[in-house]
Each structure stands twice: as structure tokens, then as C-alpha cells.
């Protein structure tokens, strides 16, 4: 049975006089992909930054697996198991795939029992296992990230999340900068995460992506939750009405 893993209640965030989030209630249950939609400036990124510890909301409560995380730092939130993949991926361009899966938590070994160096072979082997779990095949894991395609980099970021036992993955516009075949691959990754029991919050402008992978759709508008519906009850028309403000459609 699905249970609530993330719960935001009455979350408000102000930037000076601007209300970026206005009493937002939002939750994620185990095993579901939740699409977060809304026009530019609706508050989507601000909400996920509040969840991931980047911003402190002025009001409201955020709990993850029953634990209050509203005062946690981004590192603490990651340690709790929430992995956020931003558009500008926090990966190291000049390191190989293995090193990127271990970024910030590198595995060391000693040469001649003395000098600590990174254990590249171990990290590549471990990276291979987790990429296999996601059915991703990168020809050589010795390749530096700078030589990989956008979709392959997303895959590395997701592999890292999975390797470190993420309990929730948040993706902010993951397909925005990708070509069509790569977008397909990222959507397949989202499904793969769900199949492994890891819920996903997906921010996307691409309605087709959303209709394809989401179980539930939450629409934000001007800092508020404008709609919250199951995918099976949603149509593109209905979603668009909520995005642009249904009342204004009739005016
Ligand atoms: N760091 C910031 N400082 C001031 N205003 C911000 C900041 N971040 C976001 N905003 C404002 O908050 C509102 C919501 O932005 P954002 O969450 O980025 O929207 P979305 O991701 O839905 O496009 C917008 O009006 C935006 O200009
Ligand atoms: Mg945004």
C-alpha cells in the first residue's frame, strides 16, 4: 500500500515583497511519479529548493519519512535520501563516470600501503553495476563526462542517486536541453526508478512527457497549488486550463 513519504504543509516562501510560495500543501507517496507543472515563475523550482534544503521557507512544515527536514542543510537532506538533479547537473566534467558516481564520497586505496589515491577501478566496477541496474550502457566508463551526451550525463546523475540509496529523486526540467532520443531515455530512467520503488518528482514543460510517465499531476500557479489530480483523470486541455488559470479562460 502506498504511504506518504514526503509531506509539505502550508509552505510559504517570500523573496522581499514577492510571494514565491503561498501556503503550499504537497505530498509524494511511495511508488509514484508526481509531475509538477506550471508556467514560468509559478514557484516550481522554489518548492523543490525548499524541499532539498537550499531555501528555508518562512512558514510551513516539511517532513520526509516522518522526520522534520525544514531546517536541514542540502547535505543533510541528501543524507536523508532525497536526491535532486538540477538542469545544470552538479557533475565533474573532467572526471570519468565512476568518479562522478562517487563524487564527494570517493573510495580511496593505499599504494605500497602508504599513499592514499582514489580507487578508480573499484569506482568504475561499482558504477557499472548500478548502470546495469538502470539498463544504461556507456561504451567506456573511463570516458570523461565532458565527452558524454546530455542523456548519458542524466543517466550518470541518476546512477549516482541510485547507488547512494536515494529514497526520492527530484528532477527539475531533465529533458529541456536534450534531443528527442535522449528525452526518451530519460523517461525510461524515470520509469526504471519507479519500478525499483523510488518515487520521482518530475518538473517538465513537455506535456507529452508528463502524460506518459506521471501517476499524479500537480499544477502550480502564482505560488499556489492550482490542481492536484491523478493522471487517469487528466487531459491536456484540463491541465492547460489550470496552468493558465481556468477562470481567466472564461473572461
Ligand atoms: N532567489 C530569488 N530571489 C528573488 N526572487 C526569486 C528567486 N527565486 C525565484 N524567485 C521568484 O519566485 C517566483 C517563482 O520562481 P520559480 O520557483 O523559479 O518558478 P518556476 O520554477 O515555476 O519557473 C518567480 O516570481 C521568481 O522570479
Ligand atoms: Mg524553474
PDB file of C-alpha atoms and ligand atoms in Angstrom:
ATOM      1  CA  UNK A   1       0.000   0.000   0.000  1.00  0.00           C
ATOM      2  CA  UNK A   2       1.219   3.482  -0.835  1.00  0.00           C
ATOM      3  CA  UNK A   3       2.234   5.660   2.050  1.00  0.00           C
ATOM      4  CA  UNK A   4       3.213   9.306   2.173  1.00  0.00           C
ATOM      5  CA  UNK A   5       6.976   9.685   2.137  1.00  0.00           C
ATOM      6  CA  UNK A   6       7.200  13.472   1.672  1.00  0.00           C
ATOM      7  CA  UNK A   7       4.739  15.931   3.104  1.00  0.00           C
ATOM      8  CA  UNK A   8       4.744  19.729   2.744  1.00  0.00           C
ATOM      9  CA  UNK A   9       2.086  21.569   4.730  1.00  0.00           C
ATOM     10  CA  UNK A  10       1.375  25.299   4.418  1.00  0.00           C
ATOM     11  CA  UNK A  11       4.784  26.109   2.950  1.00  0.00           C
ATOM     12  CA  UNK A  12       5.327  29.797   2.163  1.00  0.00           C
ATOM     13  CA  UNK A  13       8.453  31.435   0.792  1.00  0.00           C
ATOM     14  CA  UNK A  14       8.953  35.153   0.280  1.00  0.00           C
ATOM     15  CA  UNK A  15      11.653  36.992  -1.637  1.00  0.00           C
ATOM     16  CA  UNK A  16      11.403  40.546  -0.322  1.00  0.00           C
ATOM     17  CA  UNK A  17       7.854  41.601  -1.144  1.00  0.00           C
ATOM     18  CA  UNK A  18       7.297  38.751  -3.580  1.00  0.00           C
ATOM     19  CA  UNK A  19       5.379  35.669  -2.508  1.00  0.00           C
ATOM     20  CA  UNK A  20       7.044  32.811  -4.387  1.00  0.00           C
ATOM     21  CA  UNK A  21       5.157  30.101  -2.456  1.00  0.00           C
ATOM     22  CA  UNK A  22       1.818  30.735  -0.811  1.00  0.00           C
ATOM     23  CA  UNK A  23       0.669  28.095   1.700  1.00  0.00           C
ATOM     24  CA  UNK A  24       1.628  25.130  -0.433  1.00  0.00           C
ATOM     25  CA  UNK A  25       0.447  21.645   0.518  1.00  0.00           C
ATOM     26  CA  UNK A  26       2.204  18.945  -1.459  1.00  0.00           C
ATOM     27  CA  UNK A  27       2.912  15.296  -0.925  1.00  0.00           C
ATOM     28  CA  UNK A  28       4.590  12.332  -2.539  1.00  0.00           C
ATOM     29  CA  UNK A  29       3.666   8.728  -1.880  1.00  0.00           C
ATOM     30  CA  UNK A  30       5.851   5.679  -2.263  1.00  0.00           C
ATOM     31  CA  UNK A  31       5.929   4.255  -5.774  1.00  0.00           C
ATOM     32  CA  UNK A  32       4.570   7.254  -7.648  1.00  0.00           C
ATOM     33  CA  UNK A  33       5.877   9.687 -10.236  1.00  0.00           C
ATOM     34  CA  UNK A  34       4.498  13.147  -9.498  1.00  0.00           C
ATOM     35  CA  UNK A  35       4.695  15.716 -12.271  1.00  0.00           C
ATOM     36  CA  UNK A  36       4.952  19.308 -11.109  1.00  0.00           C
ATOM     37  CA  UNK A  37       3.670  21.702 -13.740  1.00  0.00           C
ATOM     38  CA  UNK A  38       3.127  25.420 -14.072  1.00  0.00           C
ATOM     39  CA  UNK A  39       4.048  28.458 -16.082  1.00  0.00           C
ATOM     40  CA  UNK A  40       7.423  30.190 -15.687  1.00  0.00           C
ATOM     41  CA  UNK A  41       7.582  31.813 -12.275  1.00  0.00           C
ATOM     42  CA  UNK A  42       4.808  29.635 -10.811  1.00  0.00           C
ATOM     43  CA  UNK A  43       7.078  28.527  -7.961  1.00  0.00           C
ATOM     44  CA  UNK A  44       8.084  25.003  -9.004  1.00  0.00           C
ATOM     45  CA  UNK A  45      11.833  25.418  -8.568  1.00  0.00           C
ATOM     46  CA  UNK A  46      11.360  27.344  -5.331  1.00  0.00           C
ATOM     47  CA  UNK A  47       9.276  24.490  -3.919  1.00  0.00           C
ATOM     48  CA  UNK A  48      11.861  21.866  -4.728  1.00  0.00           C
ATOM     49  CA  UNK A  49      14.635  24.093  -3.374  1.00  0.00           C
ATOM     50  CA  UNK A  50      12.702  24.311  -0.102  1.00  0.00           C
ATOM     51  CA  UNK A  51      12.421  20.512  -0.071  1.00  0.00           C
ATOM     52  CA  UNK A  52      16.097  19.995  -0.872  1.00  0.00           C
ATOM     53  CA  UNK A  53      17.288  22.415   1.813  1.00  0.00           C
ATOM     54  CA  UNK A  54      18.549  25.169  -0.487  1.00  0.00           C
ATOM     55  CA  UNK A  55      15.901  27.653   0.717  1.00  0.00           C
ATOM     56  CA  UNK A  56      14.304  27.939   4.137  1.00  0.00           C
ATOM     57  CA  UNK A  57      10.578  28.601   3.864  1.00  0.00           C
ATOM     58  CA  UNK A  58       9.262  31.319   6.190  1.00  0.00           C
ATOM     59  CA  UNK A  59       6.192  29.257   7.034  1.00  0.00           C
ATOM     60  CA  UNK A  60       5.113  25.663   6.939  1.00  0.00           C
ATOM     61  CA  UNK A  61       6.322  22.173   7.662  1.00  0.00           C
ATOM     62  CA  UNK A  62       8.215  19.687   5.511  1.00  0.00           C
ATOM     63  CA  UNK A  63       8.572  16.114   6.681  1.00  0.00           C
ATOM     64  CA  UNK A  64      10.327  13.236   4.953  1.00  0.00           C
ATOM     65  CA  UNK A  65       9.769   9.676   6.183  1.00  0.00           C
ATOM     66  CA  UNK A  66       8.105  11.301   9.164  1.00  0.00           C
ATOM     67  CA  UNK A  67      11.115  13.430  10.033  1.00  0.00           C
ATOM     68  CA  UNK A  68      11.138  17.234  10.053  1.00  0.00           C
ATOM     69  CA  UNK A  69      13.610  18.423   7.380  1.00  0.00           C
ATOM     70  CA  UNK A  70      12.659  22.070   7.146  1.00  0.00           C
ATOM     71  CA  UNK A  71      15.819  23.161   8.994  1.00  0.00           C
ATOM     72  CA  UNK A  72      18.156  20.713   7.275  1.00  0.00           C
ATOM     73  CA  UNK A  73      21.047  21.737   5.040  1.00  0.00           C
ATOM     74  CA  UNK A  74      21.224  20.406   1.458  1.00  0.00           C
ATOM     75  CA  UNK A  75      23.852  17.857   2.571  1.00  0.00           C
ATOM     76  CA  UNK A  76      21.634  16.659   5.418  1.00  0.00           C
ATOM     77  CA  UNK A  77      18.644  16.348   3.090  1.00  0.00           C
ATOM     78  CA  UNK A  78      20.768  14.235   0.714  1.00  0.00           C
ATOM     79  CA  UNK A  79      21.860  12.049   3.590  1.00  0.00           C
ATOM     80  CA  UNK A  80      18.187  11.514   4.425  1.00  0.00           C
ATOM     81  CA  UNK A  81      17.757  10.145   0.894  1.00  0.00           C
ATOM     82  CA  UNK A  82      16.403  12.978  -1.263  1.00  0.00           C
ATOM     83  CA  UNK A  83      18.485  13.376  -4.403  1.00  0.00           C
ATOM     84  CA  UNK A  84      17.829  16.449  -6.537  1.00  0.00           C
ATOM     85  CA  UNK A  85      19.012  16.551 -10.123  1.00  0.00           C
ATOM     86  CA  UNK A  86      19.090  20.092 -11.418  1.00  0.00           C
ATOM     87  CA  UNK A  87      19.153  21.172 -15.020  1.00  0.00           C
ATOM     88  CA  UNK A  88      22.734  22.307 -14.634  1.00  0.00           C
ATOM     89  CA  UNK A  89      23.910  18.963 -13.330  1.00  0.00           C
ATOM     90  CA  UNK A  90      26.362  19.031 -10.479  1.00  0.00           C
ATOM     91  CA  UNK A  91      28.793  16.672 -12.152  1.00  0.00           C
ATOM     92  CA  UNK A  92      32.521  16.996 -12.685  1.00  0.00           C
ATOM     93  CA  UNK A  93      33.240  17.369 -16.386  1.00  0.00           C
ATOM     94  CA  UNK A  94      36.855  16.278 -16.185  1.00  0.00           C
ATOM     95  CA  UNK A  95      36.346  13.108 -14.177  1.00  0.00           C
ATOM     96  CA  UNK A  96      35.232   9.754 -15.524  1.00  0.00           C
ATOM     97  CA  UNK A  97      31.861   8.060 -14.967  1.00  0.00           C
ATOM     98  CA  UNK A  98      32.966   6.072 -11.919  1.00  0.00           C
ATOM     99  CA  UNK A  99      34.400   9.119 -10.195  1.00  0.00           C
ATOM    100  CA  UNK A 100      31.172  11.012 -10.843  1.00  0.00           C
ATOM    101  CA  UNK A 101      29.025   8.313  -9.255  1.00  0.00           C
ATOM    102  CA  UNK A 102      31.258   8.664  -6.171  1.00  0.00           C
ATOM    103  CA  UNK A 103      31.657  12.435  -6.353  1.00  0.00           C
ATOM    104  CA  UNK A 104      32.324  13.860  -2.897  1.00  0.00           C
ATOM    105  CA  UNK A 105      32.451  10.348  -1.411  1.00  0.00           C
ATOM    106  CA  UNK A 106      35.456   8.941  -3.282  1.00  0.00           C
ATOM    107  CA  UNK A 107      36.750   5.491  -2.472  1.00  0.00           C
ATOM    108  CA  UNK A 108      40.444   5.566  -1.581  1.00  0.00           C
ATOM    109  CA  UNK A 109      43.159   2.896  -1.589  1.00  0.00           C
ATOM    110  CA  UNK A 110      46.781   2.979  -0.497  1.00  0.00           C
ATOM    111  CA  UNK A 111      49.703   2.305  -2.792  1.00  0.00           C
ATOM    112  CA  UNK A 112      52.594   0.482  -1.121  1.00  0.00           C
ATOM    113  CA  UNK A 113      50.380   0.594   1.965  1.00  0.00           C
ATOM    114  CA  UNK A 114      51.248   4.251   2.291  1.00  0.00           C
ATOM    115  CA  UNK A 115      49.962   6.792  -0.190  1.00  0.00           C
ATOM    116  CA  UNK A 116      46.216   7.280  -0.427  1.00  0.00           C
ATOM    117  CA  UNK A 117      44.929   7.519  -4.001  1.00  0.00           C
ATOM    118  CA  UNK A 118      41.441   7.206  -5.466  1.00  0.00           C
ATOM    119  CA  UNK A 119      40.487   3.605  -6.246  1.00  0.00           C
ATOM    120  CA  UNK A 120      39.352   4.260  -9.819  1.00  0.00           C
ATOM    121  CA  UNK A 121      38.971   0.590 -10.702  1.00  0.00           C
ATOM    122  CA  UNK A 122      36.641  -0.090  -7.760  1.00  0.00           C
ATOM    123  CA  UNK A 123      34.567   3.002  -8.507  1.00  0.00           C
ATOM    124  CA  UNK A 124      34.214   2.027 -12.178  1.00  0.00           C
ATOM    125  CA  UNK A 125      33.166  -1.521 -11.257  1.00  0.00           C
ATOM    126  CA  UNK A 126      30.551  -0.236  -8.839  1.00  0.00           C
ATOM    127  CA  UNK A 127      29.355   2.322 -11.406  1.00  0.00           C
ATOM    128  CA  UNK A 128      28.966  -0.486 -13.969  1.00  0.00           C
ATOM    129  CA  UNK A 129      26.726  -2.460 -11.605  1.00  0.00           C
ATOM    130  CA  UNK A 130      24.399   0.444 -10.958  1.00  0.00           C
ATOM    131  CA  UNK A 131      24.281   1.475 -14.635  1.00  0.00           C
ATOM    132  CA  UNK A 132      23.366  -2.135 -15.490  1.00  0.00           C
ATOM    133  CA  UNK A 133      20.520  -1.964 -12.997  1.00  0.00           C
ATOM    134  CA  UNK A 134      19.223   1.009 -14.979  1.00  0.00           C
ATOM    135  CA  UNK A 135      19.893  -0.727 -18.286  1.00  0.00           C
ATOM    136  CA  UNK A 136      22.288   2.007 -19.354  1.00  0.00           C
ATOM    137  CA  UNK A 137      25.264   1.211 -21.490  1.00  0.00           C
ATOM    138  CA  UNK A 138      28.070   3.724 -21.729  1.00  0.00           C
ATOM    139  CA  UNK A 139      30.789   2.334 -24.021  1.00  0.00           C
ATOM    140  CA  UNK A 140      33.723   3.220 -21.786  1.00  0.00           C
ATOM    141  CA  UNK A 141      33.443   4.234 -18.174  1.00  0.00           C
ATOM    142  CA  UNK A 142      36.905   5.731 -18.476  1.00  0.00           C
ATOM    143  CA  UNK A 143      35.404   8.494 -20.562  1.00  0.00           C
ATOM    144  CA  UNK A 144      35.337  11.911 -19.033  1.00  0.00           C
ATOM    145  CA  UNK A 145      31.883  13.377 -18.548  1.00  0.00           C
ATOM    146  CA  UNK A 146      32.667  16.179 -20.972  1.00  0.00           C
ATOM    147  CA  UNK A 147      32.638  13.592 -23.793  1.00  0.00           C
ATOM    148  CA  UNK A 148      29.203  12.183 -22.960  1.00  0.00           C
ATOM    149  CA  UNK A 149      25.857  13.227 -24.386  1.00  0.00           C
ATOM    150  CA  UNK A 150      23.248  15.078 -22.321  1.00  0.00           C
ATOM    151  CA  UNK A 151      21.190  11.910 -21.862  1.00  0.00           C
ATOM    152  CA  UNK A 152      24.211   9.910 -20.736  1.00  0.00           C
ATOM    153  CA  UNK A 153      25.027  12.577 -18.170  1.00  0.00           C
ATOM    154  CA  UNK A 154      21.479  12.446 -16.812  1.00  0.00           C
ATOM    155  CA  UNK A 155      21.964   8.711 -16.574  1.00  0.00           C
ATOM    156  CA  UNK A 156      25.155   9.165 -14.557  1.00  0.00           C
ATOM    157  CA  UNK A 157      23.387  11.586 -12.191  1.00  0.00           C
ATOM    158  CA  UNK A 158      20.544   9.099 -11.728  1.00  0.00           C
ATOM    159  CA  UNK A 159      23.009   6.232 -11.262  1.00  0.00           C
ATOM    160  CA  UNK A 160      24.659   8.223  -8.516  1.00  0.00           C
ATOM    161  CA  UNK A 161      21.303   8.773  -6.808  1.00  0.00           C
ATOM    162  CA  UNK A 162      20.529   5.073  -7.004  1.00  0.00           C
ATOM    163  CA  UNK A 163      23.962   3.967  -5.809  1.00  0.00           C
ATOM    164  CA  UNK A 164      23.670   6.078  -2.684  1.00  0.00           C
ATOM    165  CA  UNK A 165      20.217   4.657  -1.954  1.00  0.00           C
ATOM    166  CA  UNK A 166      18.036   7.639  -2.750  1.00  0.00           C
ATOM    167  CA  UNK A 167      14.505   7.278  -1.400  1.00  0.00           C
ATOM    168  CA  UNK A 168      13.152  10.138  -3.537  1.00  0.00           C
ATOM    169  CA  UNK A 169      14.539  11.621  -6.746  1.00  0.00           C
ATOM    170  CA  UNK A 170      13.641  15.143  -7.839  1.00  0.00           C
ATOM    171  CA  UNK A 171      14.315  16.196 -11.431  1.00  0.00           C
ATOM    172  CA  UNK A 172      13.960  19.823 -12.488  1.00  0.00           C
ATOM    173  CA  UNK A 173      13.440  20.015 -16.252  1.00  0.00           C
ATOM    174  CA  UNK A 174      15.612  16.991 -17.031  1.00  0.00           C
ATOM    175  CA  UNK A 175      14.756  16.809 -20.727  1.00  0.00           C
ATOM    176  CA  UNK A 176      14.828  20.526 -21.532  1.00  0.00           C
ATOM    177  CA  UNK A 177      18.253  20.540 -23.188  1.00  0.00           C
ATOM    178  CA  UNK A 178      18.045  17.098 -24.814  1.00  0.00           C
ATOM    179  CA  UNK A 179      17.272  15.781 -28.274  1.00  0.00           C
ATOM    180  CA  UNK A 180      14.257  13.509 -28.759  1.00  0.00           C
ATOM    181  CA  UNK A 181      16.012  10.092 -28.491  1.00  0.00           C
ATOM    182  CA  UNK A 182      17.724  11.236 -25.293  1.00  0.00           C
ATOM    183  CA  UNK A 183      14.443  12.504 -23.866  1.00  0.00           C
ATOM    184  CA  UNK A 184      13.063   9.002 -24.395  1.00  0.00           C
ATOM    185  CA  UNK A 185      15.970   7.574 -22.458  1.00  0.00           C
ATOM    186  CA  UNK A 186      15.436   9.907 -19.512  1.00  0.00           C
ATOM    187  CA  UNK A 187      11.738   8.993 -19.385  1.00  0.00           C
ATOM    188  CA  UNK A 188      12.744   5.337 -19.395  1.00  0.00           C
ATOM    189  CA  UNK A 189      15.009   6.117 -16.435  1.00  0.00           C
ATOM    190  CA  UNK A 190      12.129   7.718 -14.559  1.00  0.00           C
ATOM    191  CA  UNK A 191      10.102   4.539 -15.108  1.00  0.00           C
ATOM    192  CA  UNK A 192      13.040   2.435 -14.058  1.00  0.00           C
ATOM    193  CA  UNK A 193      13.317   4.357 -10.784  1.00  0.00           C
ATOM    194  CA  UNK A 194       9.607   3.841 -10.119  1.00  0.00           C
ATOM    195  CA  UNK A 195       9.942   0.116 -10.845  1.00  0.00           C
ATOM    196  CA  UNK A 196      12.661  -0.018  -8.215  1.00  0.00           C
ATOM    197  CA  UNK A 197      10.274   1.593  -5.750  1.00  0.00           C
ATOM    198  CA  UNK A 198      11.834   5.060  -5.823  1.00  0.00           C
ATOM    199  CA  UNK A 199       9.314   7.875  -6.205  1.00  0.00           C
ATOM    200  CA  UNK A 200      10.131  10.763  -8.528  1.00  0.00           C
ATOM    201  CA  UNK A 201       9.093  14.406  -8.658  1.00  0.00           C
ATOM    202  CA  UNK A 202       9.382  15.469 -12.281  1.00  0.00           C
ATOM    203  CA  UNK A 203       9.271  19.103 -13.334  1.00  0.00           C
ATOM    204  CA  UNK A 204       8.707  19.346 -17.053  1.00  0.00           C
ATOM    205  CA  UNK A 205       7.324  21.711 -19.639  1.00  0.00           C
ATOM    206  CA  UNK A 206       6.746  18.878 -22.056  1.00  0.00           C
ATOM    207  CA  UNK A 207       3.142  17.804 -21.741  1.00  0.00           C
ATOM    208  CA  UNK A 208       3.761  14.617 -23.673  1.00  0.00           C
ATOM    209  CA  UNK A 209       6.452  13.516 -21.168  1.00  0.00           C
ATOM    210  CA  UNK A 210       4.126  14.211 -18.294  1.00  0.00           C
ATOM    211  CA  UNK A 211       1.169  12.356 -19.780  1.00  0.00           C
ATOM    212  CA  UNK A 212       3.438   9.408 -20.452  1.00  0.00           C
ATOM    213  CA  UNK A 213       5.152   8.868 -17.123  1.00  0.00           C
ATOM    214  CA  UNK A 214       3.226  10.649 -14.377  1.00  0.00           C
ATOM    215  CA  UNK A 215       0.913   8.893 -11.930  1.00  0.00           C
ATOM    216  CA  UNK A 216      -0.210  12.176 -10.424  1.00  0.00           C
ATOM    217  CA  UNK A 217      -0.121  15.740 -11.688  1.00  0.00           C
ATOM    218  CA  UNK A 218       0.205  18.845  -9.530  1.00  0.00           C
ATOM    219  CA  UNK A 219      -0.210  22.231 -11.190  1.00  0.00           C
ATOM    220  CA  UNK A 220       1.194  25.374  -9.593  1.00  0.00           C
ATOM    221  CA  UNK A 221       0.134  28.874 -10.419  1.00  0.00           C
ATOM    222  CA  UNK A 222       1.405  32.088  -8.859  1.00  0.00           C
ATOM    223  CA  UNK A 223       2.887  30.297  -5.873  1.00  0.00           C
ATOM    224  CA  UNK A 224      -0.202  28.237  -5.107  1.00  0.00           C
ATOM    225  CA  UNK A 225      -1.265  24.690  -5.876  1.00  0.00           C
ATOM    226  CA  UNK A 226      -3.907  25.170  -8.567  1.00  0.00           C
ATOM    227  CA  UNK A 227      -4.711  21.488  -9.154  1.00  0.00           C
ATOM    228  CA  UNK A 228      -3.810  18.049  -7.887  1.00  0.00           C
ATOM    229  CA  UNK A 229      -5.143  15.132  -9.906  1.00  0.00           C
ATOM    230  CA  UNK A 230      -4.437  11.561 -10.851  1.00  0.00           C
ATOM    231  CA  UNK A 231      -3.034  11.097 -14.339  1.00  0.00           C
ATOM    232  CA  UNK A 232      -6.005   8.907 -15.268  1.00  0.00           C
ATOM    233  CA  UNK A 233      -8.352  11.835 -14.574  1.00  0.00           C
ATOM    234  CA  UNK A 234      -6.282  14.367 -16.504  1.00  0.00           C
ATOM    235  CA  UNK A 235      -6.444  15.610 -20.070  1.00  0.00           C
ATOM    236  CA  UNK A 236      -4.038  18.027 -21.723  1.00  0.00           C
ATOM    237  CA  UNK A 237      -6.899  20.518 -22.023  1.00  0.00           C
ATOM    238  CA  UNK A 238      -7.693  20.385 -18.347  1.00  0.00           C
ATOM    239  CA  UNK A 239      -4.046  20.751 -17.341  1.00  0.00           C
ATOM    240  CA  UNK A 240      -3.538  23.727 -19.638  1.00  0.00           C
ATOM    241  CA  UNK A 241      -6.613  25.404 -18.161  1.00  0.00           C
ATOM    242  CA  UNK A 242      -5.139  25.059 -14.693  1.00  0.00           C
ATOM    243  CA  UNK A 243      -1.737  26.290 -15.850  1.00  0.00           C
ATOM    244  CA  UNK A 244      -3.109  29.448 -17.397  1.00  0.00           C
ATOM    245  CA  UNK A 245      -5.889  29.926 -14.821  1.00  0.00           C
ATOM    246  CA  UNK A 246      -9.227  28.403 -15.694  1.00  0.00           C
ATOM    247  CA  UNK A 247     -11.266  31.411 -14.536  1.00  0.00           C
ATOM    248  CA  UNK A 248      -9.392  33.717 -16.876  1.00  0.00           C
ATOM    249  CA  UNK A 249     -10.210  31.416 -19.783  1.00  0.00           C
ATOM    250  CA  UNK A 250     -13.865  32.312 -19.409  1.00  0.00           C
ATOM    251  CA  UNK A 251     -13.306  36.034 -19.237  1.00  0.00           C
TER     252      UNK A 251
HETATM  253  N1  LIG B   1      16.411  33.782  -5.497  1.00  0.00           N
HETATM  254  C1  LIG B   1      15.334  34.504  -5.830  1.00  0.00           C
HETATM  255  N2  LIG B   1      15.249  35.817  -5.497  1.00  0.00           N
HETATM  256  C2  LIG B   1      14.151  36.540  -5.828  1.00  0.00           C
HETATM  257  N3  LIG B   1      13.072  36.045  -6.465  1.00  0.00           N
HETATM  258  C3  LIG B   1      13.109  34.747  -6.806  1.00  0.00           C
HETATM  259  C4  LIG B   1      14.224  33.906  -6.528  1.00  0.00           C
HETATM  260  N4  LIG B   1      13.968  32.660  -6.993  1.00  0.00           N
HETATM  261  C5  LIG B   1      12.746  32.716  -7.545  1.00  0.00           C
HETATM  262  N5  LIG B   1      12.226  33.973  -7.446  1.00  0.00           N
HETATM  263  C6  LIG B   1      10.900  34.389  -7.905  1.00  0.00           C
HETATM  264  O1  LIG B   1       9.955  33.499  -7.344  1.00  0.00           O
HETATM  265  C7  LIG B   1       8.937  33.186  -8.274  1.00  0.00           C
HETATM  266  C8  LIG B   1       8.924  31.679  -8.514  1.00  0.00           C
HETATM  267  O2  LIG B   1      10.080  31.300  -9.252  1.00  0.00           O
HETATM  268  P1  LIG B   1      10.460  29.816  -9.593  1.00  0.00           P
HETATM  269  O3  LIG B   1      10.246  28.982  -8.392  1.00  0.00           O
HETATM  270  O4  LIG B   1      11.810  29.838 -10.175  1.00  0.00           O
HETATM  271  O5  LIG B   1       9.376  29.459 -10.696  1.00  0.00           O
HETATM  272  P2  LIG B   1       9.338  28.241 -11.738  1.00  0.00           P
HETATM  273  O6  LIG B   1      10.410  27.277 -11.390  1.00  0.00           O
HETATM  274  O7  LIG B   1       7.958  27.683 -11.595  1.00  0.00           O
HETATM  275  O8  LIG B   1       9.529  28.848 -13.084  1.00  0.00           O
HETATM  276  C9  LIG B   1       9.235  33.989  -9.528  1.00  0.00           C
HETATM  277  O9  LIG B   1       8.491  35.178  -9.464  1.00  0.00           O
HETATM  278  C10 LIG B   1      10.717  34.258  -9.407  1.00  0.00           C
HETATM  279  O10 LIG B   1      11.058  35.452 -10.066  1.00  0.00           O
HETATM  280 MG1  LIG B   2      12.081  26.556 -12.520  1.00  0.00          MG
END
